[in-house]
PDB file of C-alpha atoms (C1' of nucleotides) in Angstrom:
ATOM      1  CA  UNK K   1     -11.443  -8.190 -12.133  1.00 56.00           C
ATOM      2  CA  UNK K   2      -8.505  -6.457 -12.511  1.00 70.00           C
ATOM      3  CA  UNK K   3      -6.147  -6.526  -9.179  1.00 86.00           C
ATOM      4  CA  UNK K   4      -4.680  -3.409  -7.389  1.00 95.00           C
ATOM      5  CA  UNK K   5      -1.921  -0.844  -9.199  1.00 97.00           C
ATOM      6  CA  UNK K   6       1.412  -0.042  -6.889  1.00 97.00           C
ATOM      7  CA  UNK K   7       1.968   3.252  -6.943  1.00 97.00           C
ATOM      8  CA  UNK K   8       5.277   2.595  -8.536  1.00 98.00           C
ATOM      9  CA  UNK K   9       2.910   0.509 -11.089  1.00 98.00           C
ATOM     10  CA  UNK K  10       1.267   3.509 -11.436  1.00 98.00           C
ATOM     11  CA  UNK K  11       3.532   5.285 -12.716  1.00 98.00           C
ATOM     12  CA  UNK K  12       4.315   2.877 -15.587  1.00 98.00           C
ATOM     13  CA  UNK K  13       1.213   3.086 -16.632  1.00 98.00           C
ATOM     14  CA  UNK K  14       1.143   7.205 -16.385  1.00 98.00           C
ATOM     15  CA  UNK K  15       3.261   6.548 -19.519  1.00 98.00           C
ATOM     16  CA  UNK K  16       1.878   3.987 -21.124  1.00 98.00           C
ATOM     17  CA  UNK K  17      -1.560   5.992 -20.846  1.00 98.00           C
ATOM     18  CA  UNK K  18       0.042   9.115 -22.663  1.00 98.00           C
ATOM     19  CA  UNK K  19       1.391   6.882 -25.078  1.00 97.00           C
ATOM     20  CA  UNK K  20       1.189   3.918 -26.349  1.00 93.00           C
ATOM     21  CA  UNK K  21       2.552   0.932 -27.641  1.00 97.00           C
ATOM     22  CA  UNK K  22       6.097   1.736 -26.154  1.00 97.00           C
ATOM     23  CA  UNK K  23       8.823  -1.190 -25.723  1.00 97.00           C
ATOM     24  CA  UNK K  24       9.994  -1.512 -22.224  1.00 97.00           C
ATOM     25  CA  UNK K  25      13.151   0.874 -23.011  1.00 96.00           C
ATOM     26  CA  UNK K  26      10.938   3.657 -24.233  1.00 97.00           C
ATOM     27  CA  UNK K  27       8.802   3.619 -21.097  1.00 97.00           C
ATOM     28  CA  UNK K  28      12.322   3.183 -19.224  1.00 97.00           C
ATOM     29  CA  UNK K  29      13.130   6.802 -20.820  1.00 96.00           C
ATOM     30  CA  UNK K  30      10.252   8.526 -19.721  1.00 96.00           C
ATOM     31  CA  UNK K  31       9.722   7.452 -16.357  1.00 95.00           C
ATOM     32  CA  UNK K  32      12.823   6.410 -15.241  1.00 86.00           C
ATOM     33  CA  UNK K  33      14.739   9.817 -15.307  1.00 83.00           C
ATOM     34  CA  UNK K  34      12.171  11.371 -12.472  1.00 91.00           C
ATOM     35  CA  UNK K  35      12.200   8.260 -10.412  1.00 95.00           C
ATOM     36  CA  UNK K  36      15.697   7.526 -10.398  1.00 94.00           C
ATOM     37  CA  UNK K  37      15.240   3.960 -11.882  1.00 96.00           C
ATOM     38  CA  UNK K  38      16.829   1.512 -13.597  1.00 95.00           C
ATOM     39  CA  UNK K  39      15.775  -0.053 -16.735  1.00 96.00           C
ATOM     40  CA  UNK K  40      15.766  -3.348 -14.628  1.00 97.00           C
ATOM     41  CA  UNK K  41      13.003  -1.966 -12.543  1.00 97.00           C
ATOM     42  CA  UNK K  42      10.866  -0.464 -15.327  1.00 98.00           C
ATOM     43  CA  UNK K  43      10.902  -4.148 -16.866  1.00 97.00           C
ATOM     44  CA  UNK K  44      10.283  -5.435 -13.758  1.00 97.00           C
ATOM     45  CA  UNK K  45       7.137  -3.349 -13.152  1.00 98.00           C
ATOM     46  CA  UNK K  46       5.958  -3.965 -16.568  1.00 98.00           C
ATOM     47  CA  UNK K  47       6.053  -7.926 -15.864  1.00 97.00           C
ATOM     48  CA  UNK K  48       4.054  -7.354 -13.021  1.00 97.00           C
ATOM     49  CA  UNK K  49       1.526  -5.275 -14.768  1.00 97.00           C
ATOM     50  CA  UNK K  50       1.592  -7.962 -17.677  1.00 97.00           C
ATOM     51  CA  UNK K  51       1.069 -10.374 -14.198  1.00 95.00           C
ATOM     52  CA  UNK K  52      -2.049  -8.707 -13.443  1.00 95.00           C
ATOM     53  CA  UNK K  53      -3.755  -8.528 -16.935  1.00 95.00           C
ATOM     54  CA  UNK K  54      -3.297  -4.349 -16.635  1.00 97.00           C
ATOM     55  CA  UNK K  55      -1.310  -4.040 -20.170  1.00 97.00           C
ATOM     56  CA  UNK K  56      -0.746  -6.332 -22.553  1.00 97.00           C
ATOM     57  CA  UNK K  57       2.148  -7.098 -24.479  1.00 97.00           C
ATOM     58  CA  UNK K  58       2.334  -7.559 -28.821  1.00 96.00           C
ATOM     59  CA  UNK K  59       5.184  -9.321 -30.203  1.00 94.00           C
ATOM     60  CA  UNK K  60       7.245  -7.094 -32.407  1.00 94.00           C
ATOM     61  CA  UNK K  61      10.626  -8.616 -33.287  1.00 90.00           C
ATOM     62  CA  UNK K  62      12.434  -9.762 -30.271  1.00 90.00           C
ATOM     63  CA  UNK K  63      11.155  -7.333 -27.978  1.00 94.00           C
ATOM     64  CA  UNK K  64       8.097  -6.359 -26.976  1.00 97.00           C
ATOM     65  CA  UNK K  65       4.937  -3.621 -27.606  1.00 97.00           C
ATOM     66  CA  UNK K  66       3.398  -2.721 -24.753  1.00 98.00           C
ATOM     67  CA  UNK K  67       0.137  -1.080 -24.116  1.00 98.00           C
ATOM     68  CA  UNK K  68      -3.273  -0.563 -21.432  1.00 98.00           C
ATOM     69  CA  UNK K  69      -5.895  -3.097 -21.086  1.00 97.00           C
ATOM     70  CA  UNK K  70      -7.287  -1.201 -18.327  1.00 97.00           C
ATOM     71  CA  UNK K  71      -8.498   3.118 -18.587  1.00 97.00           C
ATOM     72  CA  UNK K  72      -7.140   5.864 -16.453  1.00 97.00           C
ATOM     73  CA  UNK K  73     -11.076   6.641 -16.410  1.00 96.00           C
ATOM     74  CA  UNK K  74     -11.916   3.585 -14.610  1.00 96.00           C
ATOM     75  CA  UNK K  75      -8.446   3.506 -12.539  1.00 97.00           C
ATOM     76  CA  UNK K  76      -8.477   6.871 -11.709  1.00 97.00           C
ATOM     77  CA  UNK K  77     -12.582   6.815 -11.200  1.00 95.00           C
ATOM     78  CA  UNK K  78     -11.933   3.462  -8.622  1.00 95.00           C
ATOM     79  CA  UNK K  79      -9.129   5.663  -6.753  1.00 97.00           C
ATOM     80  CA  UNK K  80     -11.494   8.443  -6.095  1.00 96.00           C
ATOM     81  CA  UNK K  81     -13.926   6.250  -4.906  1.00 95.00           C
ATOM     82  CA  UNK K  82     -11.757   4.010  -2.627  1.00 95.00           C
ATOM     83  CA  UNK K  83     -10.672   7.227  -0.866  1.00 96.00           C
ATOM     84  CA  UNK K  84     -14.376   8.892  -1.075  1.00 96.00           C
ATOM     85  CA  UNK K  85     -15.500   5.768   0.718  1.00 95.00           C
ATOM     86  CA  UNK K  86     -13.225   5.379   2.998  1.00 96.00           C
ATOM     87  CA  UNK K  87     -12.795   8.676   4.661  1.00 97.00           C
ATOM     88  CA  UNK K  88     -16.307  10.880   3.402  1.00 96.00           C
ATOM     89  CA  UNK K  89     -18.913   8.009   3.769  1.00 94.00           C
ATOM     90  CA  UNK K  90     -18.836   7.842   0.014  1.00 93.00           C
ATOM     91  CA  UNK K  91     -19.793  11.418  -0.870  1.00 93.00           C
ATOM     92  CA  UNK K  92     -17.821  13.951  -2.533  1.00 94.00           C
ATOM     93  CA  UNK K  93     -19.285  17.015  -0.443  1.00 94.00           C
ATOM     94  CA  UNK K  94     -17.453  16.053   2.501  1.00 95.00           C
ATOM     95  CA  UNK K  95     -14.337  16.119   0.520  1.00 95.00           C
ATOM     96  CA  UNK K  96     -15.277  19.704  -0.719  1.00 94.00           C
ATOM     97  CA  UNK K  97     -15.999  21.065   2.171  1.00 94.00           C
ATOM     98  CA  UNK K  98     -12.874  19.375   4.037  1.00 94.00           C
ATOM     99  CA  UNK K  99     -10.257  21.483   1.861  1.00 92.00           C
ATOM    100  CA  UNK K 100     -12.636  24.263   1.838  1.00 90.00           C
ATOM    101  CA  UNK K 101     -12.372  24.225   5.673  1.00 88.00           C
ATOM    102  CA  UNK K 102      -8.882  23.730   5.639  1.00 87.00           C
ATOM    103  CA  UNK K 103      -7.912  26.503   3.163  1.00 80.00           C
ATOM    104  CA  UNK K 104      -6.814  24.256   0.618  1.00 85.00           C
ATOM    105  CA  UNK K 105      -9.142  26.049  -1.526  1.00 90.00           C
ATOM    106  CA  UNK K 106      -8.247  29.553  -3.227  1.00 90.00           C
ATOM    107  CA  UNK K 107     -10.837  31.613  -4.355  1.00 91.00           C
ATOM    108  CA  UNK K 108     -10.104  30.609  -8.197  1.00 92.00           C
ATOM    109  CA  UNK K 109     -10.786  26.947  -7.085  1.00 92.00           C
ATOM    110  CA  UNK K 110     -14.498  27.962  -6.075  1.00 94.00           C
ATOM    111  CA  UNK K 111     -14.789  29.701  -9.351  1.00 94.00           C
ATOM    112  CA  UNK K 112     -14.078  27.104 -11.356  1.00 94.00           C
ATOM    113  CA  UNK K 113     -15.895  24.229  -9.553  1.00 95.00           C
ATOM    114  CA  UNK K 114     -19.092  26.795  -9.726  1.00 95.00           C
ATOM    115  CA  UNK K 115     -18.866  27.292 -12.830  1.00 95.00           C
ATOM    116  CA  UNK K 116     -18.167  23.784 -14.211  1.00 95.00           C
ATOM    117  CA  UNK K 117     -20.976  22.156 -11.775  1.00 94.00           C
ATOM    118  CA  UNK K 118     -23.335  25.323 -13.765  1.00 93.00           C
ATOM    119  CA  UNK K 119     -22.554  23.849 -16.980  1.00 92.00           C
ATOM    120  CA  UNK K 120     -23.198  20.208 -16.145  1.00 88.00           C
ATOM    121  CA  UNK K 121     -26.823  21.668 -14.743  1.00 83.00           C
ATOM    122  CA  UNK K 122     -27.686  22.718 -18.219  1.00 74.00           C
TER     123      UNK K 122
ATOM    124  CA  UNK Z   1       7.006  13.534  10.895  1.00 54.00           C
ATOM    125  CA  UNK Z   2       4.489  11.036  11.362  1.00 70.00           C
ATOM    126  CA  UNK Z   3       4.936   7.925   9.128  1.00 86.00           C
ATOM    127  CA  UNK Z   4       2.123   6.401   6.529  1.00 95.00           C
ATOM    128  CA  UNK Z   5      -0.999   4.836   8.200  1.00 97.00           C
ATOM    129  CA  UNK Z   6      -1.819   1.522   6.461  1.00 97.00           C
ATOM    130  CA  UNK Z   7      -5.583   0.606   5.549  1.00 96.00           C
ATOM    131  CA  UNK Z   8      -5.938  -1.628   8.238  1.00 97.00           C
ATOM    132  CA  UNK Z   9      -4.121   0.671  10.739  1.00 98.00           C
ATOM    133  CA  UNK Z  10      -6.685   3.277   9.586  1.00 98.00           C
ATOM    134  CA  UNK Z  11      -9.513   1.576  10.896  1.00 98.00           C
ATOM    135  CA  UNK Z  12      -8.405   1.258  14.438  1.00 98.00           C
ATOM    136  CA  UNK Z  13      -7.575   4.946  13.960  1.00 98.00           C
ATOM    137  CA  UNK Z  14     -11.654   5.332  13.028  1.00 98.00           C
ATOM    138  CA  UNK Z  15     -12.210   3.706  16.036  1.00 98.00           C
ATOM    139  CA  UNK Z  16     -10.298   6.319  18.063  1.00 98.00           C
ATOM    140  CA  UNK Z  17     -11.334   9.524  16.604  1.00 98.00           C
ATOM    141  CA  UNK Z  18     -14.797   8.097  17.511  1.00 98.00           C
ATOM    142  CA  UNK Z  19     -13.917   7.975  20.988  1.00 97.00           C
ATOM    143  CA  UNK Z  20     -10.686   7.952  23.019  1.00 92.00           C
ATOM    144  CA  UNK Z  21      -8.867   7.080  25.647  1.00 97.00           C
ATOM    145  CA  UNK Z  22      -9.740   3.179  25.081  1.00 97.00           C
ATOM    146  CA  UNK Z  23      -8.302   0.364  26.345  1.00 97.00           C
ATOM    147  CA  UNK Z  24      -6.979  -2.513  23.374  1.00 97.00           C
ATOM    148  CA  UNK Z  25     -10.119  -4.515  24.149  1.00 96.00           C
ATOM    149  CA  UNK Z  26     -12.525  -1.697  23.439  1.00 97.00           C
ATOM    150  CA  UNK Z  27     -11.009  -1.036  20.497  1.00 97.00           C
ATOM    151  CA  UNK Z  28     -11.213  -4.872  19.270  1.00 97.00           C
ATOM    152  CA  UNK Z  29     -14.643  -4.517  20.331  1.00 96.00           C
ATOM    153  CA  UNK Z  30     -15.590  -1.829  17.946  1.00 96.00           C
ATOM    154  CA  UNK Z  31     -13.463  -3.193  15.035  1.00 94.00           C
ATOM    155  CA  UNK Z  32     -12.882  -6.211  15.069  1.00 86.00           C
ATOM    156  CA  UNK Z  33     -16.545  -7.721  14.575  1.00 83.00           C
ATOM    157  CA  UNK Z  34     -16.990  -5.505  11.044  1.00 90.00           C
ATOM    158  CA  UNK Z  35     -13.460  -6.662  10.003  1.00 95.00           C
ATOM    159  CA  UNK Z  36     -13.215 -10.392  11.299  1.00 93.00           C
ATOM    160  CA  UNK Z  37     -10.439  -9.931  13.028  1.00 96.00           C
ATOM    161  CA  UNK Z  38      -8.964 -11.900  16.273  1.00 95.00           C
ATOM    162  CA  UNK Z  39      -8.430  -9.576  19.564  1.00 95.00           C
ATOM    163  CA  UNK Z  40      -4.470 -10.468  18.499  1.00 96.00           C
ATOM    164  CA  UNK Z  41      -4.840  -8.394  15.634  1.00 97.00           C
ATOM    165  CA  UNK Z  42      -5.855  -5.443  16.934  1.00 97.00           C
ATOM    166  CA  UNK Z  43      -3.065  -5.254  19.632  1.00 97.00           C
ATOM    167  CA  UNK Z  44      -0.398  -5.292  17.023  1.00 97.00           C
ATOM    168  CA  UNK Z  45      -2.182  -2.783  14.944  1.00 98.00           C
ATOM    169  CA  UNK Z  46      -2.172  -1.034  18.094  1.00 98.00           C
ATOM    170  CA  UNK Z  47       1.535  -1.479  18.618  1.00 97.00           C
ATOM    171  CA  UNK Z  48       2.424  -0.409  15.345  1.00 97.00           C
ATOM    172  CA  UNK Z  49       0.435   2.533  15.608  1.00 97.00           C
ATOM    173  CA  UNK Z  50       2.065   3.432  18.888  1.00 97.00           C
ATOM    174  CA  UNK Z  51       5.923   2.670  17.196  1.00 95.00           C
ATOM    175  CA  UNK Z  52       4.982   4.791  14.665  1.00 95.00           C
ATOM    176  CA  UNK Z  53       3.965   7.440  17.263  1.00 95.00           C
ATOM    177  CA  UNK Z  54       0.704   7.849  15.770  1.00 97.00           C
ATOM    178  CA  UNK Z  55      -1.195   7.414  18.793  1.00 97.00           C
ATOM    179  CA  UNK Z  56       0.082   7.139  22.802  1.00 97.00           C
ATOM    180  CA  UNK Z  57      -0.692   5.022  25.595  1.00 97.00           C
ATOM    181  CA  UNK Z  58      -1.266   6.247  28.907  1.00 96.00           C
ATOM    182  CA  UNK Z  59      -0.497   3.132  31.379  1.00 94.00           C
ATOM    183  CA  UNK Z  60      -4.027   2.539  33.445  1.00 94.00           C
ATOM    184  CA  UNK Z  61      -3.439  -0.387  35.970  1.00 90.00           C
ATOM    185  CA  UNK Z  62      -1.975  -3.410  34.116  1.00 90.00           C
ATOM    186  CA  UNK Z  63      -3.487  -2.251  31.019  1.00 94.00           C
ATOM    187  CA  UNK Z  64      -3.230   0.813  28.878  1.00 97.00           C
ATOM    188  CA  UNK Z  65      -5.745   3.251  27.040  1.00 97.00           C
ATOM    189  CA  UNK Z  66      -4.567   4.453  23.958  1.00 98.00           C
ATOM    190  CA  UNK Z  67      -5.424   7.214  22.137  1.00 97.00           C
ATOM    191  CA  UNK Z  68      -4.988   9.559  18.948  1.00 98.00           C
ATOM    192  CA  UNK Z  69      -1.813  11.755  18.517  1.00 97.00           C
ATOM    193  CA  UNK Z  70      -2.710  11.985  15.110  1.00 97.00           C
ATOM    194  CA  UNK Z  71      -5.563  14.609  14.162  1.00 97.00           C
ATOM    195  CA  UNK Z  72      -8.365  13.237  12.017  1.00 97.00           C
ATOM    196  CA  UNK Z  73      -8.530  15.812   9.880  1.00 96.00           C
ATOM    197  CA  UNK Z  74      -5.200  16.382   9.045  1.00 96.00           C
ATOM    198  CA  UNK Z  75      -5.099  12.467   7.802  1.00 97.00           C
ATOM    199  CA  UNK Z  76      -7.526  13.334   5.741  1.00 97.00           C
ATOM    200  CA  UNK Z  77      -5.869  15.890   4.309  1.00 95.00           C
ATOM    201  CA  UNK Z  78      -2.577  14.246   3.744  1.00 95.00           C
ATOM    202  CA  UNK Z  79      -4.528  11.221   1.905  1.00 97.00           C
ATOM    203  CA  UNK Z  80      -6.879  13.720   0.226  1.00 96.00           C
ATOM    204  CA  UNK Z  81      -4.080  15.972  -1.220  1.00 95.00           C
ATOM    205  CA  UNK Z  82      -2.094  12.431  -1.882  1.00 95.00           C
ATOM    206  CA  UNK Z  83      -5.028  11.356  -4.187  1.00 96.00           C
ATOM    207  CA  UNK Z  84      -5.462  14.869  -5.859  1.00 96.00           C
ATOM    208  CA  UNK Z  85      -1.545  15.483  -6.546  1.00 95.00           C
ATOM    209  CA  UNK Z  86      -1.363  11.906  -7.948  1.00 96.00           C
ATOM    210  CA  UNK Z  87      -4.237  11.703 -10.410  1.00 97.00           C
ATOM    211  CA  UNK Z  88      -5.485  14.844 -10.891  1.00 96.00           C
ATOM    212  CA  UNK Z  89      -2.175  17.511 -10.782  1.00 94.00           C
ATOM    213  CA  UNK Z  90      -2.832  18.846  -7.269  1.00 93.00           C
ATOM    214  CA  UNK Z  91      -6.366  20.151  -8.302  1.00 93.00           C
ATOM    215  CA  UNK Z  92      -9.751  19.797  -7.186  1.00 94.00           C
ATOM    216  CA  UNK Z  93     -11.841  20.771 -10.019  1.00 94.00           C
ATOM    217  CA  UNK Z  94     -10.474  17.634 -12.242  1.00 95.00           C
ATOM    218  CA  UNK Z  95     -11.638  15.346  -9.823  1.00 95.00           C
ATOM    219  CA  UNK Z  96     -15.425  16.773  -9.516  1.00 94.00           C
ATOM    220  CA  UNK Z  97     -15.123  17.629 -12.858  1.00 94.00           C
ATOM    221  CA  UNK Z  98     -13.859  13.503 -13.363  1.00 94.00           C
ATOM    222  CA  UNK Z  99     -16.745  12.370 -11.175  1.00 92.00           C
ATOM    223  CA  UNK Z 100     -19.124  14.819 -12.579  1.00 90.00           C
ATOM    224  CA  UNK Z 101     -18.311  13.428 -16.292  1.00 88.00           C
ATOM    225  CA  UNK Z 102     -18.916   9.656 -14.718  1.00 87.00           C
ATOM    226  CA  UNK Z 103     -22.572  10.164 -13.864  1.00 79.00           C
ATOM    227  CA  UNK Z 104     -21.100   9.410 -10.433  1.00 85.00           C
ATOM    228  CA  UNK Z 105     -22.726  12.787  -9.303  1.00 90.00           C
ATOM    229  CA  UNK Z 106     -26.115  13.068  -8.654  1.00 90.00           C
ATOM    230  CA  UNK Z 107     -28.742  16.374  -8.562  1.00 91.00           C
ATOM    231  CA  UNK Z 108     -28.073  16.668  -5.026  1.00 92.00           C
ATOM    232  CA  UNK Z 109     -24.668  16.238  -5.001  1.00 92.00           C
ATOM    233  CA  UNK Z 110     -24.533  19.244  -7.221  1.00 94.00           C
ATOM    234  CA  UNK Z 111     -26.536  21.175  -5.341  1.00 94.00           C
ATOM    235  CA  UNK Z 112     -24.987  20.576  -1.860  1.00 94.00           C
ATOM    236  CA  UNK Z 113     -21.746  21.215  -3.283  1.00 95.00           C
ATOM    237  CA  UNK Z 114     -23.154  24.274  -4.647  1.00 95.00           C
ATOM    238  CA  UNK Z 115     -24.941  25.832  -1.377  1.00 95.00           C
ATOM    239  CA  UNK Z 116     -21.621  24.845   0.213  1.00 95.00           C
ATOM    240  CA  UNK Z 117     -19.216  26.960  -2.639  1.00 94.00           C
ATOM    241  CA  UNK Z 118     -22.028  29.892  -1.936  1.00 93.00           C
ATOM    242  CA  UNK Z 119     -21.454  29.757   1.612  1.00 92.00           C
ATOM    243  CA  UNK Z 120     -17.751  29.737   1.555  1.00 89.00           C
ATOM    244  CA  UNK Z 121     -17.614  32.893  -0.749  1.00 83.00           C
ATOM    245  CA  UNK Z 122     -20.035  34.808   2.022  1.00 75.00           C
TER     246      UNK Z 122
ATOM    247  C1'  DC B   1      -2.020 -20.711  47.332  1.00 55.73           C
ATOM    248  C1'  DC B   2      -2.696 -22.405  42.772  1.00 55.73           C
ATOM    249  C1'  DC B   3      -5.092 -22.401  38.216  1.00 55.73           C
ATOM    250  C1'  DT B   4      -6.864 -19.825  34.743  1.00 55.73           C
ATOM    251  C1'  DT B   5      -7.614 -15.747  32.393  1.00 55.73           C
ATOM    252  C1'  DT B   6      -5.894 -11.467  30.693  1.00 55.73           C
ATOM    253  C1'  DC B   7      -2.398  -8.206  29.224  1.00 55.73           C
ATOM    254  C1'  DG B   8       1.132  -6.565  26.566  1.00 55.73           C
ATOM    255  C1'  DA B   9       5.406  -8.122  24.118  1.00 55.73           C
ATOM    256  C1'  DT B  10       7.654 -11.006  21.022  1.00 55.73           C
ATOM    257  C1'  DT B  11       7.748 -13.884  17.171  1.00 55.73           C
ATOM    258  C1'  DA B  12       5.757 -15.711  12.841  1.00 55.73           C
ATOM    259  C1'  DC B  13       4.845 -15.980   8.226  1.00 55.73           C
ATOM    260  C1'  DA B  14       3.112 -15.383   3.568  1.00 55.73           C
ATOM    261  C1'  DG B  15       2.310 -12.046   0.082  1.00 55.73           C
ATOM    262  C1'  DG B  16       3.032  -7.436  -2.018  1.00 55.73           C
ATOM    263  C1'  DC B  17       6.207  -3.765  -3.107  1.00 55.73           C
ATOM    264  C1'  DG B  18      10.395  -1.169  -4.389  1.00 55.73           C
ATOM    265  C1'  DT B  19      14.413  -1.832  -6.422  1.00 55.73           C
ATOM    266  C1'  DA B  20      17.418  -4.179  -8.696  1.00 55.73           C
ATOM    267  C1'  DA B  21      21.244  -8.018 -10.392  1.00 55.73           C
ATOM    268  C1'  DT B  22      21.924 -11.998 -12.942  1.00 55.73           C
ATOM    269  C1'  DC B  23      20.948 -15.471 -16.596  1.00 55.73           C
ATOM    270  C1'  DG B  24      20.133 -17.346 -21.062  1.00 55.73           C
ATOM    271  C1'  DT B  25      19.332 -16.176 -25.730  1.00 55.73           C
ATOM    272  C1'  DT B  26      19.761 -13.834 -29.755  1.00 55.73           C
ATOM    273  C1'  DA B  27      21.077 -10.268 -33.044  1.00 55.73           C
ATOM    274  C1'  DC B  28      24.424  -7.067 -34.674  1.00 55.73           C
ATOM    275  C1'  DG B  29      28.838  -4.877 -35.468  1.00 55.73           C
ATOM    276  C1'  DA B  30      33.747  -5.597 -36.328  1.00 55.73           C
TER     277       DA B  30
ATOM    278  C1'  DT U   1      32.745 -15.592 -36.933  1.00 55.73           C
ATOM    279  C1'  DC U   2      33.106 -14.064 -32.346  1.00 55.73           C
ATOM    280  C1'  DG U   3      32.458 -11.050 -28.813  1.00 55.73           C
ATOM    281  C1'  DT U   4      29.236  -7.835 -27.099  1.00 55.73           C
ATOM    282  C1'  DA U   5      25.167  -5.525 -26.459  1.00 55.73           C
ATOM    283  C1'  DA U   6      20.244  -5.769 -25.843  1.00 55.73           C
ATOM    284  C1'  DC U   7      16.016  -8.384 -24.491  1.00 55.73           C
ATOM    285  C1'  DG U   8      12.927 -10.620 -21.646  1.00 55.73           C
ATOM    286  C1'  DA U   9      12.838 -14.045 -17.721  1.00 55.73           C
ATOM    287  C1'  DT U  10      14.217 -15.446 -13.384  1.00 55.73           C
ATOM    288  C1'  DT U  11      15.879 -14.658  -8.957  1.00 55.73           C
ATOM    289  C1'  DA U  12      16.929 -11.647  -4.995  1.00 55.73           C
ATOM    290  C1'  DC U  13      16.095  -9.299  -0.950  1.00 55.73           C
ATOM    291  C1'  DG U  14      14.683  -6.276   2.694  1.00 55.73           C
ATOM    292  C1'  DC U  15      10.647  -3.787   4.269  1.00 55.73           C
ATOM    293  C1'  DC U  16       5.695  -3.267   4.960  1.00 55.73           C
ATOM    294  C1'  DT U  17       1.159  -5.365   5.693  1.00 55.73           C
ATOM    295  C1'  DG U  18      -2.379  -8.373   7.159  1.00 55.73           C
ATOM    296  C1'  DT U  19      -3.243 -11.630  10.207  1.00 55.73           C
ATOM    297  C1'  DA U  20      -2.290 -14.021  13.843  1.00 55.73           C
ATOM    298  C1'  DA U  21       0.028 -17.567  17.645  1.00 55.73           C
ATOM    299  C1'  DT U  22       2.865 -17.895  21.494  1.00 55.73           C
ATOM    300  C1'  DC U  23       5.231 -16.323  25.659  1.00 55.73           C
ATOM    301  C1'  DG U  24       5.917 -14.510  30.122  1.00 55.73           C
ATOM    302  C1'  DA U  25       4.018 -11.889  33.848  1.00 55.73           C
ATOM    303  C1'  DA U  26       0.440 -10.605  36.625  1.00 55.73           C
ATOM    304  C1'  DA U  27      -4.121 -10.567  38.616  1.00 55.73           C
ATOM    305  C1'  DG U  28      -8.217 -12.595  40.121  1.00 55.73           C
ATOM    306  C1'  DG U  29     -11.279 -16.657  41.451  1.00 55.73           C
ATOM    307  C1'  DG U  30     -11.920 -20.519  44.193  1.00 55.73           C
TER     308       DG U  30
END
DNA sequence: CCCTTTCGATTACAGGCGTAATCGTTACGA
DNA sequence: TCGTAACGATTACGCCTGTAATCGAAAGGG
């Protein structure tokens, strides 16, 4: 279905996810400033995007509304996955226990995960 | 330090956490059938990998055996902490919590996760 | 001793990506 | 009305990636 996000891509749609319909220049103001871009690349990206079916674009005037076909659920769900299967054998205790192994887990971490996988349990 | 690993760079790297020093054809051996790819392939992978100092080559005869410079589990970590600072703001418990939400975690997950967290805290 | 196979090294080449600059059109301000 | 600013579209361009083919040297078989 829908074809890979760049991670610059990404980033667009970081936006557009938090808000949207924006024209190109309003998603040019809040992603460019932390990226360093141009308003030239922002468009660009947002062609590309439009390219790949990822966010569609409404007439309004002479410019443009755009906004998400596709949800940072299922984009951010596929991510997880992609990286799950490719370095855990597709299961997320691996992952846990990697970063708990490594220290990349503080005490608070373990807390919370406990206490939200309680929750689901009930 | 050490530069980005691409996806199909990774899977030569698999191949040589498995089991190392090999020579190129061992390698193309153990990847290339699962891949499709020509015995060509693999050598530049290889030599990419070595230009990027990811993994040496210790001259054996007219041929070489390559192996890892790179520890497994610290790529891991990188691409790990890459995933979680990108989708979920650096934290783990969004990205059970994500997964949990999804149905994408089952009983057992839960509980192996959970006998692991107990285990940690000990 | 020569032909063929085998190596690594070099070169190739299309497509994606990051990052724009430029172009053609239109609307708006002076 | 005329220049200019703002839009989207088109074009650019170098680097990375995936996926090899080709080249030159060397080694091994007959």
């Amino acid at each position: 279905m829908s074809e890979r996000i760049s991670d610059a891509e990404h980033a667009v749609m970081e936006v557009l996810w938090d808000e949207a319909p924006l024209t190109a220049q309003d998603v040019a103001e809040r992603v460019a400033p932390a990226r360093g871009w141009s308003a030239n690349t922002v468009k660009t990206l947002l062609g590309r995007l439009l390219a790949k079916n990822t966010i569609a674009a409404e007439e309004d005037g002479r410019r443009y509304l755009y906004r998400p076909l596709v949800e940072r659920g299922d984009y951010v769900e596929g991510e997880s996955r992609r990286l799950i299967d490719r370095l855990f054998g597709g299961k997320l205790t691996p992952l846990v226990a990697h970063l708990a192994e490594r220290d990349a887990l503080t005490d608070e971490d373990i807390a919370e995960i406990e206490a939200l996988l309680k929750e689901i349990k009930s």
